[in-house]
Amino acid sequence: DAGVIQSPRHEVTEMGQEVTLRCKPISGHNSLFWYRQTMMRGLELLIYFNNNVPIDDSGMPEDRFSAKMPNASFSTLKIQPSEPRDSAVYFCASSLTSGDLAKNIQYFGAGTRLSVL
Amino acid sequence: GENVEQHPSTLSVQEGDSAVIKCTYSDSASNYFPWYKQELGKGPQLIIDIRSNVGEKKDQRIAVTLNKTAKHFSLHITETQPEDSAVYFCAASIGGGTSYGKLTFGQGTILTVHP
């Protein structure tokens, strides 16, 4: 399996522009997580989905952030309008969530490094 | 909600020495404790995990211990090598039910192994 695939790997944009980050989870996984990583705040969970349904978006910082999962193999995280303080590395992770705890392991993508100028 | 504290924030050791990273958690319902290693420019990768029905788990040079009563768990790396240099994160989760495996991460430890 190719693992969790994120695109783009790097994104540089100007303040006020719309940014869309993409994620393809591991085939067969039913949970997907979006994280943001900064030096100041570490790894923060933004939102997560189970069976394409958003379960908890309490980590989304502002209404400028939105996430969708239209099907089991694709998710997007959108920032509109972007601001310099949104600069961070954004990770997507997926897992096979079931009653068997042994399978509840999260696998991370390589991340998207976002720079908002 | 769950809160995970991790110490130290940085750790520097000589090659061949042991390294220990400690974490505490707040929610007694947490029952799954993974450790992730993050190398530069990459996403975190699971290196070992432990569940609340086990007190210790070992995989070659790495081991994890769990004290449910005190709500803390630790990562032990023996015979460290330069390639062990990375950022290490502990995490806690309430596995199963409606949590869907949501992880709460510690702040991370930057481990540097000097040749």
mmCIF file of C-alpha atoms in Angstrom:
data_model
loop_
_atom_site.group_PDB
_atom_site.id
_atom_site.type_symbol
_atom_site.label_atom_id
_atom_site.label_comp_id
_atom_site.label_asym_id
_atom_site.label_seq_id
_atom_site.Cartn_x
_atom_site.Cartn_y
_atom_site.Cartn_z
ATOM 1 C CA ASP A 1 0.000 0.000 0.000
ATOM 2 C CA ALA A 2 1.235 3.509 -0.775
ATOM 3 C CA GLY A 3 0.239 4.824 2.616
ATOM 4 C CA VAL A 4 -1.560 8.094 3.255
ATOM 5 C CA ILE A 5 -0.971 10.481 0.374
ATOM 6 C CA GLN A 6 -1.095 14.232 0.825
ATOM 7 C CA SER A 7 -0.831 16.947 -1.770
ATOM 8 C CA PRO A 8 0.697 19.340 -2.328
ATOM 9 C CA ARG A 9 3.835 18.757 -0.236
ATOM 10 C CA HIS A 10 4.553 22.463 -0.151
ATOM 11 C CA GLU A 11 2.246 25.423 -0.669
ATOM 12 C CA VAL A 12 3.205 29.067 -0.698
ATOM 13 C CA THR A 13 0.409 31.579 -1.006
ATOM 14 C CA GLU A 14 -0.411 35.171 -0.250
ATOM 15 C CA MET A 15 -2.620 36.353 2.557
ATOM 16 C CA GLY A 16 -6.258 36.336 1.565
ATOM 17 C CA GLN A 17 -5.971 33.534 -0.956
ATOM 18 C CA GLU A 18 -7.873 30.269 -0.714
ATOM 19 C CA VAL A 19 -5.827 27.181 0.081
ATOM 20 C CA THR A 20 -6.956 23.588 -0.435
ATOM 21 C CA LEU A 21 -5.037 20.670 1.016
ATOM 22 C CA ARG A 22 -5.779 17.139 -0.142
ATOM 23 C CA CYS A 23 -5.563 13.708 1.411
ATOM 24 C CA LYS A 24 -6.013 10.165 0.194
ATOM 25 C CA PRO A 25 -6.280 7.730 3.112
ATOM 26 C CA ILE A 26 -5.099 4.137 3.103
ATOM 27 C CA SER A 27 -7.555 1.950 1.230
ATOM 28 C CA GLY A 28 -9.963 0.227 3.600
ATOM 29 C CA HIS A 29 -9.474 2.679 6.459
ATOM 30 C CA ASN A 30 -12.670 4.216 7.794
ATOM 31 C CA SER A 31 -11.380 7.069 9.974
ATOM 32 C CA LEU A 32 -9.511 10.149 8.819
ATOM 33 C CA PHE A 33 -7.851 12.826 10.933
ATOM 34 C CA TRP A 34 -6.501 16.291 10.079
ATOM 35 C CA TYR A 35 -3.738 17.733 12.278
ATOM 36 C CA ARG A 36 -1.784 20.969 12.331
ATOM 37 C CA GLN A 37 1.796 21.102 13.624
ATOM 38 C CA THR A 38 3.589 24.242 14.761
ATOM 39 C CA MET A 39 6.550 24.837 17.035
ATOM 40 C CA MET A 40 4.405 26.734 19.498
ATOM 41 C CA ARG A 41 1.387 24.440 19.710
ATOM 42 C CA GLY A 42 2.766 21.046 18.699
ATOM 43 C CA LEU A 43 0.407 18.568 17.041
ATOM 44 C CA GLU A 44 -3.197 19.744 17.167
ATOM 45 C CA LEU A 45 -6.166 17.680 16.030
ATOM 46 C CA LEU A 46 -8.370 19.847 13.832
ATOM 47 C CA ILE A 47 -11.155 17.499 12.764
ATOM 48 C CA TYR A 48 -11.816 13.827 12.236
ATOM 49 C CA PHE A 49 -14.196 11.727 10.186
ATOM 50 C CA ASN A 50 -15.571 8.243 10.547
ATOM 51 C CA ASN A 51 -17.185 6.603 7.521
ATOM 52 C CA ASN A 52 -16.980 9.996 5.738
ATOM 53 C CA VAL A 53 -19.005 11.742 8.460
ATOM 54 C CA PRO A 54 -17.416 14.536 10.525
ATOM 55 C CA ILE A 55 -17.371 13.405 14.143
ATOM 56 C CA ASP A 56 -15.583 16.196 15.968
ATOM 57 C CA ASP A 57 -14.540 19.550 14.512
ATOM 58 C CA SER A 58 -13.918 21.271 17.822
ATOM 59 C CA GLY A 59 -10.247 21.700 16.931
ATOM 60 C CA MET A 60 -10.930 23.779 13.844
ATOM 61 C CA PRO A 61 -9.552 27.184 14.790
ATOM 62 C CA GLU A 62 -11.958 29.450 12.932
ATOM 63 C CA ASP A 63 -14.753 29.537 10.408
ATOM 64 C CA ARG A 64 -12.089 30.168 7.776
ATOM 65 C CA PHE A 65 -11.245 26.478 8.061
ATOM 66 C CA SER A 66 -13.467 23.800 6.557
ATOM 67 C CA ALA A 67 -13.028 20.112 5.760
ATOM 68 C CA LYS A 68 -14.912 17.659 3.624
ATOM 69 C CA MET A 69 -14.792 13.968 2.922
ATOM 70 C CA PRO A 70 -16.975 13.309 -0.120
ATOM 71 C CA ASN A 71 -15.996 9.645 -0.300
ATOM 72 C CA ALA A 72 -13.881 7.053 1.476
ATOM 73 C CA SER A 73 -10.780 7.779 -0.590
ATOM 74 C CA PHE A 74 -10.547 11.557 -0.520
ATOM 75 C CA SER A 75 -10.643 14.460 1.898
ATOM 76 C CA THR A 76 -9.896 18.175 1.663
ATOM 77 C CA LEU A 77 -9.004 20.854 4.179
ATOM 78 C CA LYS A 78 -9.733 24.360 2.956
ATOM 79 C CA ILE A 79 -8.648 27.696 4.372
ATOM 80 C CA GLN A 80 -10.427 30.748 3.026
ATOM 81 C CA PRO A 81 -9.149 33.417 3.368
ATOM 82 C CA SER A 82 -5.676 32.367 4.464
ATOM 83 C CA GLU A 83 -3.635 34.382 6.966
ATOM 84 C CA PRO A 84 0.091 34.353 7.859
ATOM 85 C CA ARG A 85 -0.690 32.698 11.215
ATOM 86 C CA ASP A 86 -2.041 29.684 9.332
ATOM 87 C CA SER A 87 1.519 28.847 8.281
ATOM 88 C CA ALA A 88 2.227 25.356 9.599
ATOM 89 C CA VAL A 89 2.609 21.748 8.541
ATOM 90 C CA TYR A 90 -0.734 20.042 8.054
ATOM 91 C CA PHE A 91 -0.936 16.276 8.437
ATOM 92 C CA CYS A 92 -3.588 13.826 7.464
ATOM 93 C CA ALA A 93 -3.810 10.427 9.159
ATOM 94 C CA SER A 94 -6.071 7.445 8.656
ATOM 95 C CA SER A 95 -6.957 4.369 10.655
ATOM 96 C CA LEU A 96 -9.187 1.326 10.626
ATOM 97 C CA THR A 97 -11.399 1.983 13.617
ATOM 98 C CA SER A 98 -13.158 -1.033 14.969
ATOM 99 C CA GLY A 99 -14.000 -2.791 18.188
ATOM 100 C CA ASP A 100 -10.627 -4.533 17.975
ATOM 101 C CA LEU A 101 -8.224 -2.068 19.579
ATOM 102 C CA ALA A 102 -5.294 -3.654 17.783
ATOM 103 C CA LYS A 103 -6.463 -2.041 14.577
ATOM 104 C CA ASN A 104 -6.943 1.500 15.919
ATOM 105 C CA ILE A 105 -3.515 2.653 14.754
ATOM 106 C CA GLN A 106 -3.186 5.980 12.989
ATOM 107 C CA TYR A 107 -0.944 6.194 9.931
ATOM 108 C CA PHE A 108 0.266 9.634 8.955
ATOM 109 C CA GLY A 109 0.959 11.173 5.583
ATOM 110 C CA ALA A 110 4.130 13.153 4.858
ATOM 111 C CA GLY A 111 2.328 16.435 5.448
ATOM 112 C CA THR A 112 1.802 19.699 3.569
ATOM 113 C CA ARG A 113 4.014 22.610 4.548
ATOM 114 C CA LEU A 114 1.949 25.767 4.158
ATOM 115 C CA SER A 115 3.479 29.221 4.057
ATOM 116 C CA VAL A 116 1.148 32.209 3.924
ATOM 117 C CA LEU A 117 2.983 35.423 3.072
ATOM 118 C CA GLY B 1 -10.871 16.198 27.856
ATOM 119 C CA GLU B 2 -7.625 14.304 27.924
ATOM 120 C CA ASN B 3 -4.366 16.148 28.621
ATOM 121 C CA VAL B 4 -0.948 14.583 27.992
ATOM 122 C CA GLU B 5 2.251 16.053 29.420
ATOM 123 C CA GLN B 6 5.618 14.948 28.051
ATOM 124 C CA HIS B 7 9.133 15.431 29.462
ATOM 125 C CA PRO B 8 11.819 16.328 28.714
ATOM 126 C CA SER B 9 11.336 18.619 25.727
ATOM 127 C CA THR B 10 14.913 17.990 24.601
ATOM 128 C CA LEU B 11 17.260 15.108 25.359
ATOM 129 C CA SER B 12 20.870 14.756 24.324
ATOM 130 C CA VAL B 13 22.768 11.480 24.798
ATOM 131 C CA GLN B 14 25.944 9.821 23.639
ATOM 132 C CA GLU B 15 25.746 6.909 21.251
ATOM 133 C CA GLY B 16 25.295 3.695 23.195
ATOM 134 C CA ASP B 17 23.629 5.363 26.176
ATOM 135 C CA SER B 18 19.995 4.858 27.130
ATOM 136 C CA ALA B 19 17.263 7.452 26.684
ATOM 137 C CA VAL B 20 14.048 7.733 28.674
ATOM 138 C CA ILE B 21 11.044 9.900 27.837
ATOM 139 C CA LYS B 22 8.135 10.209 30.244
ATOM 140 C CA CYS B 23 4.475 11.113 29.801
ATOM 141 C CA THR B 24 1.524 11.580 32.109
ATOM 142 C CA TYR B 25 -2.142 11.588 31.166
ATOM 143 C CA SER B 26 -5.223 12.888 32.914
ATOM 144 C CA ASP B 27 -8.172 10.757 31.775
ATOM 145 C CA SER B 28 -8.352 7.439 33.614
ATOM 146 C CA ALA B 29 -10.542 6.096 30.774
ATOM 147 C CA SER B 30 -7.610 6.200 28.355
ATOM 148 C CA ASN B 31 -6.550 2.681 27.470
ATOM 149 C CA TYR B 32 -4.242 2.946 24.454
ATOM 150 C CA PHE B 33 -0.824 4.635 24.499
ATOM 151 C CA PRO B 34 1.181 4.805 21.276
ATOM 152 C CA TRP B 35 4.607 6.347 20.703
ATOM 153 C CA TYR B 36 5.459 8.031 17.427
ATOM 154 C CA LYS B 37 8.814 8.976 15.930
ATOM 155 C CA GLN B 38 9.017 11.927 13.557
ATOM 156 C CA GLU B 39 12.067 12.430 11.388
ATOM 157 C CA LEU B 40 12.813 15.703 9.669
ATOM 158 C CA GLY B 41 10.428 16.417 6.821
ATOM 159 C CA LYS B 42 8.287 13.371 7.489
ATOM 160 C CA GLY B 43 5.059 12.519 9.234
ATOM 161 C CA PRO B 44 5.002 10.779 12.616
ATOM 162 C CA GLN B 45 5.400 7.014 12.477
ATOM 163 C CA LEU B 46 4.262 4.544 15.118
ATOM 164 C CA ILE B 47 7.194 2.786 16.771
ATOM 165 C CA ILE B 48 5.526 0.993 19.676
ATOM 166 C CA ASP B 49 2.262 1.031 21.578
ATOM 167 C CA ILE B 50 0.865 -0.370 24.789
ATOM 168 C CA ARG B 51 -2.628 -1.064 26.035
ATOM 169 C CA SER B 52 -3.922 -0.645 29.530
ATOM 170 C CA ASN B 53 -4.067 -4.363 30.236
ATOM 171 C CA VAL B 54 -0.279 -4.616 29.839
ATOM 172 C CA GLY B 55 2.391 -3.122 32.100
ATOM 173 C CA GLU B 56 5.376 -3.381 29.797
ATOM 174 C CA LYS B 57 6.143 -4.094 26.171
ATOM 175 C CA LYS B 58 9.477 -4.502 24.452
ATOM 176 C CA ASP B 59 10.568 -4.505 20.828
ATOM 177 C CA GLN B 60 14.305 -4.932 20.343
ATOM 178 C CA ARG B 61 15.971 -1.759 21.674
ATOM 179 C CA ILE B 62 12.770 0.056 22.594
ATOM 180 C CA ALA B 63 10.419 -0.622 25.464
ATOM 181 C CA VAL B 64 7.403 1.089 26.952
ATOM 182 C CA THR B 65 6.113 0.855 30.515
ATOM 183 C CA LEU B 66 2.710 1.850 31.835
ATOM 184 C CA ASN B 67 1.614 2.651 35.380
ATOM 185 C CA LYS B 68 -2.170 2.976 35.316
ATOM 186 C CA THR B 69 -2.417 3.913 38.962
ATOM 187 C CA ALA B 70 -0.079 6.850 38.580
ATOM 188 C CA LYS B 71 -1.312 7.565 35.028
ATOM 189 C CA HIS B 72 2.094 7.709 33.480
ATOM 190 C CA PHE B 73 3.966 5.826 30.797
ATOM 191 C CA SER B 74 7.534 5.916 29.544
ATOM 192 C CA LEU B 75 9.589 5.122 26.466
ATOM 193 C CA HIS B 76 12.997 3.528 26.947
ATOM 194 C CA ILE B 77 15.565 3.319 24.167
ATOM 195 C CA THR B 78 18.692 1.312 24.902
ATOM 196 C CA GLU B 79 21.997 1.311 23.030
ATOM 197 C CA THR B 80 21.050 4.516 21.223
ATOM 198 C CA GLN B 81 22.324 5.119 17.710
ATOM 199 C CA PRO B 82 22.597 8.346 15.679
ATOM 200 C CA GLU B 83 19.633 7.234 13.553
ATOM 201 C CA ASP B 84 17.479 7.353 16.697
ATOM 202 C CA SER B 85 17.784 11.152 16.549
ATOM 203 C CA ALA B 86 14.273 12.480 15.907
ATOM 204 C CA VAL B 87 11.250 13.982 17.638
ATOM 205 C CA TYR B 88 9.304 11.495 19.750
ATOM 206 C CA PHE B 89 5.650 11.939 20.673
ATOM 207 C CA CYS B 90 3.593 10.072 23.209
ATOM 208 C CA ALA B 91 -0.179 9.941 22.896
ATOM 209 C CA ALA B 92 -3.218 8.657 24.744
ATOM 210 C CA SER B 93 -6.547 7.438 23.486
ATOM 211 C CA ILE B 94 -9.798 5.920 24.611
ATOM 212 C CA GLY B 95 -9.928 3.059 22.160
ATOM 213 C CA GLY B 96 -13.250 1.933 20.773
ATOM 214 C CA GLY B 97 -16.720 3.274 21.490
ATOM 215 C CA THR B 98 -17.461 6.732 20.150
ATOM 216 C CA SER B 99 -13.919 8.086 20.380
ATOM 217 C CA TYR B 100 -12.985 6.512 17.027
ATOM 218 C CA GLY B 101 -9.394 6.251 18.138
ATOM 219 C CA LYS B 102 -8.903 9.990 18.701
ATOM 220 C CA LEU B 103 -5.348 10.602 19.956
ATOM 221 C CA THR B 104 -4.193 13.333 22.308
ATOM 222 C CA PHE B 105 -0.483 13.984 21.788
ATOM 223 C CA GLY B 106 2.218 15.161 24.164
ATOM 224 C CA GLN B 107 4.344 18.150 23.226
ATOM 225 C CA GLY B 108 7.194 16.077 21.821
ATOM 226 C CA THR B 109 10.819 15.361 22.790
ATOM 227 C CA ILE B 110 13.715 16.225 20.516
ATOM 228 C CA LEU B 111 16.226 13.400 20.956
ATOM 229 C CA THR B 112 19.770 13.942 19.731
ATOM 230 C CA VAL B 113 22.236 11.053 19.776
ATOM 231 C CA HIS B 114 25.852 12.172 19.439
ATOM 232 C CA PRO B 115 28.281 9.767 17.738
#
